[in-house]
Structure formats: structure tokens, C-alpha cells
Short mmCIF file of C-alpha atoms in Angstrom, two decimals:
data_model
loop_
_atom_site.label_atom_id
_atom_site.label_comp_id
_atom_site.label_asym_id
_atom_site.label_seq_id
_atom_site.Cartn_x
_atom_site.Cartn_y
_atom_site.Cartn_z
CA VAL J 5 -19.37 3.45 -12.50
CA ILE J 6 -20.50 7.05 -11.97
CA LEU J 7 -16.90 8.13 -11.39
CA ILE J 8 -15.78 6.22 -14.50
CA GLY J 9 -18.48 8.10 -16.40
CA CYS J 10 -17.18 11.42 -15.07
CA ILE J 11 -13.64 10.65 -16.26
CA LEU J 12 -15.03 9.39 -19.56
CA PHE J 13 -16.93 12.62 -20.22
CA SER J 14 -14.01 14.76 -19.06
CA TRP J 15 -11.73 12.94 -21.52
CA SER J 16 -14.27 13.26 -24.35
CA ALA J 17 -14.86 16.95 -23.65
CA ARG J 18 -11.13 17.65 -23.97
CA VAL J 19 -10.90 16.23 -27.49
CA PHE J 20 -14.41 16.58 -29.00
CA SER J 21 -16.91 19.38 -29.25
CA PRO J 22 -19.68 19.18 -26.59
CA LEU J 23 -22.43 17.25 -28.43
CA PRO J 24 -20.21 14.46 -29.81
CA ALA J 25 -18.48 14.25 -26.42
CA LEU J 26 -21.84 13.69 -24.69
CA ILE J 27 -23.02 11.10 -27.24
CA PHE J 28 -19.76 9.13 -27.24
CA SER J 29 -19.63 9.13 -23.44
CA MET J 30 -23.21 7.87 -23.11
CA ILE J 31 -22.70 5.08 -25.65
CA LEU J 32 -19.40 3.95 -24.11
CA LEU J 33 -21.06 3.82 -20.69
CA LEU J 34 -23.80 1.57 -22.05
CA ILE J 35 -21.56 -1.08 -23.65
CA ASN J 36 -21.14 -4.35 -21.77
CA PRO J 37 -17.62 -3.77 -20.34
CA SER J 38 -18.92 -0.63 -18.60
CA ILE J 39 -22.45 -1.58 -17.62
CA ILE J 40 -21.37 -4.93 -16.16
CA LEU J 41 -19.40 -3.14 -13.44
CA ALA J 42 -22.60 -1.65 -12.01
CA ARG J 43 -23.79 -5.16 -11.09
CA LEU J 44 -20.62 -6.18 -9.25
CA SER J 45 -19.71 -5.93 -5.57
CA SER J 46 -16.17 -7.16 -6.28
CA PRO J 47 -13.01 -4.97 -6.43
CA ASP J 48 -13.24 -4.85 -10.24
CA PRO J 49 -15.04 -1.46 -10.51
CA ALA J 50 -12.46 0.22 -8.24
CA SER J 51 -9.61 -1.43 -10.14
CA ASN J 52 -10.93 -0.24 -13.51
CA LEU J 53 -11.61 3.24 -12.13
CA ILE J 54 -8.02 3.68 -10.97
CA LEU J 55 -6.48 2.25 -14.14
CA PHE J 56 -8.74 4.38 -16.35
CA TYR J 57 -7.81 7.50 -14.38
CA CYS J 58 -4.13 6.62 -14.78
CA PHE J 59 -4.59 6.32 -18.56
CA TYR J 60 -6.30 9.72 -18.47
CA ARG J 61 -3.40 11.29 -16.59
CA ILE J 62 -0.78 9.71 -18.86
CA TYR J 63 -2.54 10.75 -22.08
CA PHE J 64 -3.01 14.34 -21.00
CA GLU J 65 0.53 14.49 -19.59
CA LYS J 66 -0.31 15.18 -15.97
CA PRO J 67 2.54 15.17 -13.40
CA TYR J 68 3.64 11.62 -12.73
CA THR J 69 3.54 11.67 -8.90
CA TRP J 70 -0.18 11.01 -8.45
CA THR J 71 -0.24 8.63 -11.41
CA ILE J 72 2.43 6.44 -9.81
CA LEU J 73 0.65 6.58 -6.46
CA PHE J 74 -2.66 5.43 -7.98
CA LEU J 75 -0.91 2.66 -9.90
CA LEU J 76 0.64 1.34 -6.69
CA ILE J 77 -2.72 1.54 -4.91
CA SER J 78 -4.23 -0.60 -7.68
CA LEU J 79 -1.95 -3.47 -6.61
CA PHE J 80 -3.80 -3.70 -3.29
CA ILE J 81 -7.16 -3.86 -5.08
CA ARG J 82 -6.25 -6.58 -7.59
CA LEU J 83 -2.82 -8.18 -7.50
CA ASP J 84 -2.97 -9.06 -11.21
CA ASN J 85 -2.68 -5.32 -11.87
CA LEU J 86 1.03 -6.01 -11.40
CA VAL J 87 1.30 -6.49 -15.17
CA ALA J 88 -0.39 -3.16 -15.93
CA VAL J 89 1.67 -1.29 -13.32
CA CYS J 90 5.01 -2.54 -14.67
CA ILE J 91 4.13 -1.86 -18.32
CA LEU J 92 2.69 1.60 -17.66
CA ALA J 93 5.71 2.49 -15.52
CA ALA J 94 7.99 1.42 -18.39
CA LEU J 95 5.86 3.49 -20.79
CA MET J 96 6.23 6.57 -18.57
CA LYS J 97 9.98 5.98 -18.29
CA TYR J 98 10.82 5.63 -21.99
CA TRP J 99 8.10 7.39 -23.98
CA PRO J 100 7.76 11.06 -22.92
CA ALA J 101 10.43 13.53 -23.96
CA PRO J 102 13.08 14.32 -21.32
CA GLY J 103 11.74 16.97 -18.98
CA ALA J 104 8.08 16.14 -19.66
CA LYS J 105 5.85 16.09 -16.56
CA THR J 106 4.73 12.55 -17.37
CA ARG J 107 8.24 11.09 -17.64
CA ILE J 108 9.43 9.33 -14.49
CA PRO J 109 13.12 9.32 -13.49
CA ALA J 110 15.10 6.07 -13.47
CA LYS J 111 15.09 5.96 -9.65
CA VAL J 112 11.29 6.22 -9.52
CA PHE J 113 10.95 3.53 -12.19
CA LEU J 114 13.23 1.19 -10.27
CA PHE J 115 11.30 1.89 -7.05
CA VAL J 116 7.97 1.08 -8.74
CA ILE J 117 9.26 -2.25 -10.09
CA LEU J 118 10.84 -3.30 -6.76
CA PHE J 119 7.83 -2.15 -4.72
CA SER J 120 5.44 -4.00 -7.04
CA ALA J 121 7.45 -7.21 -6.82
CA ALA J 122 7.76 -6.93 -3.04
CA THR J 123 4.00 -6.26 -2.72
CA ALA J 124 3.18 -9.34 -4.79
CA VAL J 125 5.43 -11.53 -2.63
CA TRP J 126 4.08 -10.03 0.62
CA ILE J 127 0.42 -10.43 -0.36
CA ASN J 128 1.02 -14.05 -1.41
CA PHE J 129 2.89 -14.80 1.81
CA TYR J 130 0.55 -13.00 4.23
CA PHE J 131 -2.90 -13.62 2.73
CA GLU J 132 -2.51 -17.02 1.06
CA SER J 133 -2.32 -20.28 2.97
CA ASN J 134 -0.31 -21.77 0.11
CA PHE J 135 2.38 -19.46 -1.28
CA TRP J 136 2.45 -21.52 -4.51
CA TRP J 137 -1.33 -21.39 -4.96
CA PHE J 138 -1.07 -20.85 -8.71
CA THR J 139 0.34 -24.36 -9.18
CA ARG J 140 -3.11 -25.68 -8.23
CA ILE J 141 -4.78 -24.02 -11.25
CA ALA J 142 -6.04 -26.73 -13.59
CA TYR J 143 -4.60 -25.32 -16.82
CA VAL J 144 -1.10 -25.11 -15.30
CA GLN J 145 -0.99 -28.83 -14.54
CA SER J 146 -0.92 -30.16 -18.11
CA PHE J 147 -0.22 -28.93 -21.62
CA HIS J 148 -3.58 -30.30 -22.85
CA ALA J 149 -5.49 -28.38 -20.18
CA TYR J 150 -3.55 -25.22 -21.02
CA GLY J 151 -4.39 -25.63 -24.72
CA LEU J 152 -8.10 -25.96 -23.93
CA GLN J 153 -7.94 -22.86 -21.73
CA VAL J 154 -6.32 -20.93 -24.59
CA LEU J 155 -9.18 -21.97 -26.90
CA VAL J 156 -11.69 -20.78 -24.29
CA TYR J 157 -9.74 -17.51 -24.02
CA PHE J 158 -9.97 -16.79 -27.74
CA LEU J 159 -13.64 -17.77 -27.80
CA SER J 160 -14.33 -15.24 -25.04
CA LEU J 161 -12.15 -12.65 -26.80
CA SER J 162 -14.06 -13.09 -30.07
CA GLN J 163 -17.35 -12.37 -28.25
CA SER J 164 -16.03 -9.18 -26.65
CA PHE J 165 -15.57 -5.64 -27.97
CA PHE J 166 -11.87 -6.15 -28.69
CA PRO J 167 -12.36 -7.38 -32.29
CA ALA J 168 -14.19 -4.07 -32.92
CA LEU J 169 -11.25 -2.21 -31.37
CA LEU J 170 -8.82 -4.15 -33.57
CA LEU J 171 -10.88 -3.30 -36.65
CA LEU J 172 -10.94 0.41 -35.71
CA ASN J 173 -7.20 0.26 -35.10
CA PHE J 174 -6.49 -1.05 -38.61
CA LEU J 175 -8.91 1.51 -40.04
CA ALA J 176 -6.98 4.29 -38.29
CA ILE J 177 -3.67 2.90 -39.57
CA PHE J 178 -4.84 2.62 -43.18
CA LYS J 179 -6.40 6.06 -42.96
CA GLY J 180 -3.01 7.45 -41.97
CA GLY J 181 -4.36 8.85 -38.72
CA MET J 182 -1.53 7.41 -36.64
CA LYS J 183 1.07 9.71 -38.16
CA GLY J 184 2.27 12.24 -35.63
CA LYS J 185 0.15 10.64 -32.86
CA LYS J 186 2.97 9.48 -30.63
CA ARG J 187 0.95 9.50 -27.42
CA THR J 188 -1.86 7.50 -29.02
CA VAL J 189 0.47 4.93 -30.58
CA TYR J 190 2.38 4.34 -27.35
CA LEU J 191 -0.77 4.06 -25.25
CA LEU J 192 -2.29 1.56 -27.70
CA LEU J 193 0.96 -0.41 -27.66
CA GLY J 194 0.86 -0.31 -23.86
CA ILE J 195 -2.69 -1.69 -23.80
CA GLY J 196 -1.73 -4.40 -26.30
CA SER J 197 1.32 -5.33 -24.21
CA ILE J 198 -0.78 -5.56 -21.02
CA LEU J 199 -3.30 -7.86 -22.73
CA PHE J 200 -0.52 -10.01 -24.20
CA PHE J 201 1.38 -10.53 -20.94
CA ARG J 202 -1.85 -11.11 -19.01
CA PHE J 203 -2.68 -13.76 -21.58
CA LEU J 204 0.69 -15.46 -21.05
CA LEU J 205 0.25 -15.48 -17.27
CA PHE J 206 -3.54 -15.86 -16.98
CA PRO J 207 -5.16 -17.18 -20.20
CA SER J 208 -8.61 -16.30 -18.93
CA PHE J 209 -10.58 -13.42 -20.48
CA GLU J 210 -13.46 -11.58 -18.83
CA GLU J 211 -14.53 -8.11 -19.92
CA ARG J 212 -15.05 -6.93 -16.35
CA PHE J 213 -11.26 -7.02 -15.96
CA GLU J 214 -10.64 -5.10 -19.18
CA THR J 215 -13.06 -2.15 -18.97
CA ALA J 216 -10.36 0.50 -18.51
CA PHE J 217 -8.40 -0.82 -21.51
CA CYS J 218 -11.53 -1.03 -23.68
CA LEU J 219 -12.69 2.53 -22.89
CA THR J 220 -9.22 3.97 -23.39
CA GLY J 221 -8.84 2.19 -26.73
CA PHE J 222 -12.21 3.42 -28.00
CA LEU J 223 -11.49 7.02 -26.96
CA LEU J 224 -8.08 7.05 -28.62
CA LEU J 225 -9.35 5.57 -31.86
CA LEU J 226 -12.50 7.71 -31.96
CA GLU J 227 -10.34 10.81 -31.67
CA ILE J 228 -8.32 9.73 -34.71
CA LEU J 229 -11.24 8.56 -36.84
CA THR J 230 -13.44 11.62 -36.15
CA GLU J 231 -10.73 14.26 -36.04
CA PRO J 232 -11.79 16.23 -39.15
CA ALA J 233 -15.50 16.01 -38.25
CA PHE J 234 -15.63 16.88 -34.55
CA PRO J 235 -12.64 19.08 -33.62
CA LYS J 236 -13.00 20.70 -30.25
CA GLY J 237 -13.79 24.39 -30.34
CA THR J 238 -15.20 24.42 -33.88
CA PRO J 239 -18.72 25.91 -33.84
CA PRO J 240 -21.16 23.84 -35.95
CA ALA J 241 -22.26 26.93 -37.89
CA ALA J 242 -18.65 27.76 -38.76
CA ALA J 243 -18.04 24.21 -39.93
CA GLU J 244 -21.13 24.28 -42.19
CA SER J 245 -20.85 27.81 -43.60
CA PRO J 246 -19.27 28.12 -47.08
CA ALA J 247 -15.90 29.73 -47.44
CA PRO J 248 -15.96 33.40 -48.49
CA ALA J 249 -15.46 34.09 -52.17
#
């Protein structure tokens, strides 16, 4: 959680002036998706740390090599990161302009997809006594059970921070803040796609799995909604002083 907080403040400091960056970082660290990770001894904190760092690198257009490496490492922490790895790899293949440091070549993209699929098969074969373990999940065995699980999913979703993120997203759209924000739009679409495909494969929602997506979404939307008020590098005195006659 401390390392997540370091990345969170580093991200905030790059887009906000110091005081708002500190306040936003502290509040985002105290919300349930973040604070719950401090109580866990499961792989979830490490998984969210790596995914959040990958979002950081993608947004600030860092060279793709380390981003791809961290994404592949995340597969060995939680196998269901397969969805996030494939979608983020596709995002890095088709979104950045040709020649951008973030854009991955077609060969690298193909390698990531094949390696991810092979890793999923190998982990299932080597570490699971039943290769088809997912057929034993209760909601897979009948349509009625699946429908009930979907209702539970949306109940859990409604009690999370994602409705607030959705509201902020519509506010940013109606405000016109999305115009010219290609990186922000594509990253938000990437997060939405990850949540959608995870829902199709695993209709079970727990915020401890979604911390990286939640923090990234809040940071992206806060940057849009507070852009005129807290631009980085604008001294408070300069912002408050009247224009010369």
C-alpha cells in the first residue's frame, strides 16, 4: 500500500500543483478500495501495485519494454489479470501514434497474447488438479444460478465507488473536458473494457480486485474536472492576483 501511495502521489504531482496533489493523494489512499489492501495477506496488493504502475507508465508515455514486462509478471500473481494484460497490450498497440515510446510493435503484441495464453494453460495444467476447474463453479452450472450471480454482482457494484466514477465521467463529458484528451479517453475505455470482459468471465465483484482501476479512473477524471483550478506550476498568488490594467 505504501508503494501504491508513492505512485499515487507521483502521478498527482505531475498533473496538479503541490497542495492539491497531496490532498487528493491522501483522500484516495483512505477510500475503501485502497485501505482494504492493507489488511490483506493475499496477492491482491501486489497485483494492484503492478497494474497501477503500468497505468502510470502508459499514461505518461514511458517506454513500453518495462510496462510489458510488469504486465506479464502480473499473470503469475493473479491469473485473472489475463484480461487486463490482453486489453492493455491492445491499447498500447493501436492507440499511441506511430513512433511513440508507448506503442508496441505488432511482433511484441503477438508475443504478449501468445505468452499470456500459454501461461494460462500452463498454470492450469501444472497447479490445478482439475484442468477444467471452472466448470465446478456454481453459477456456471445453470442459467438460474448465473442470473442470481449477476444480480449479486450489480448489488456489489452499486455499493462500490464505481457509480461515483461513472457520475464523474458523465460530468466530464458534459463539461466538454474530454475534447483533445486522447490518452484519458483511451485509458478510460480500457478500464471499462477490462471491467466488462471480467464481468462476462467472472461475474463476481470485489473492490480489492479493482483498486488499480478505481485509482486510475479517479486521477484521470480529477485532472479533467479540476484543470482550470489546479494547473501544475501556477503559483497561488499569481492565480489570485488581478490582471494588470
